[in-house]
Tab-separated table of C-alpha atoms in Angstrom:
chain	number	residue	atom	x	y	z
A	13	UNK	CA	199.605	144.022	189.707
A	14	UNK	CA	202.193	145.266	187.223
A	15	UNK	CA	204.906	145.361	189.911
A	16	UNK	CA	204.162	141.759	190.875
A	17	UNK	CA	204.585	140.620	187.263
A	18	UNK	CA	207.910	142.441	186.951
A	19	UNK	CA	209.021	140.902	190.262
A	20	UNK	CA	208.109	137.397	189.175
A	21	UNK	CA	209.831	137.930	185.824
A	22	UNK	CA	212.940	139.178	187.628
A	23	UNK	CA	212.859	136.163	189.929
A	24	UNK	CA	212.602	133.857	186.915
A	25	UNK	CA	215.618	135.548	185.312
A	26	UNK	CA	217.616	135.170	188.542
A	27	UNK	CA	216.728	131.459	188.761
A	28	UNK	CA	217.753	130.924	185.133
A	29	UNK	CA	221.056	132.735	185.723
A	30	UNK	CA	221.764	130.630	188.821
A	31	UNK	CA	221.085	127.424	186.880
A	32	UNK	CA	223.319	128.616	184.020
A	33	UNK	CA	226.064	129.470	186.490
A	34	UNK	CA	225.825	126.023	188.106
A	35	UNK	CA	226.098	124.286	184.733
A	36	UNK	CA	229.139	126.402	183.846
A	37	UNK	CA	230.774	125.568	187.195
A	38	UNK	CA	230.160	121.853	186.596
A	39	UNK	CA	231.646	122.165	183.086
A	40	UNK	CA	234.767	123.979	184.308
A	41	UNK	CA	235.091	121.524	187.194
A	42	UNK	CA	235.127	118.617	184.742
A	43	UNK	CA	237.755	120.363	182.591
A	44	UNK	CA	239.881	121.076	185.646
A	45	UNK	CA	239.599	117.485	186.861
A	46	UNK	CA	240.674	116.242	183.429
A	47	UNK	CA	243.676	118.592	183.434
A	48	UNK	CA	244.656	117.457	186.929
A	49	UNK	CA	244.430	113.808	185.862
A	50	UNK	CA	246.637	114.505	182.841
A	51	UNK	CA	249.132	116.341	185.033
A	52	UNK	CA	249.213	113.425	187.491
A	53	UNK	CA	249.939	111.029	184.625
A	54	UNK	CA	252.728	113.295	183.392
A	55	UNK	CA	254.293	113.483	186.859
A	56	UNK	CA	254.049	109.707	187.208
A	57	UNK	CA	255.757	109.237	183.831
A	58	UNK	CA	258.542	111.626	184.821
A	59	UNK	CA	258.928	109.796	188.124
A	60	UNK	CA	259.250	106.457	186.327
A	61	UNK	CA	261.735	107.897	183.837
A	62	UNK	CA	263.892	109.255	186.644
A	63	UNK	CA	263.930	105.843	188.327
A	64	UNK	CA	264.892	104.228	185.013
A	65	UNK	CA	267.767	106.685	184.621
A	66	UNK	CA	268.976	105.995	188.144
A	67	UNK	CA	269.179	102.254	187.390
């Protein structure tokens, strides 16, 4: 019976770690998406500035 309790406790720890990992991935994904959006805005601004200089 003791081995079963340790196994269930280990399984619970693994499930908690997987959930924590998923939340961290979601968090980093949101940060990365925000950085990509900012970079796209910067590239668009540079593109518009170049066209203004050409005119």
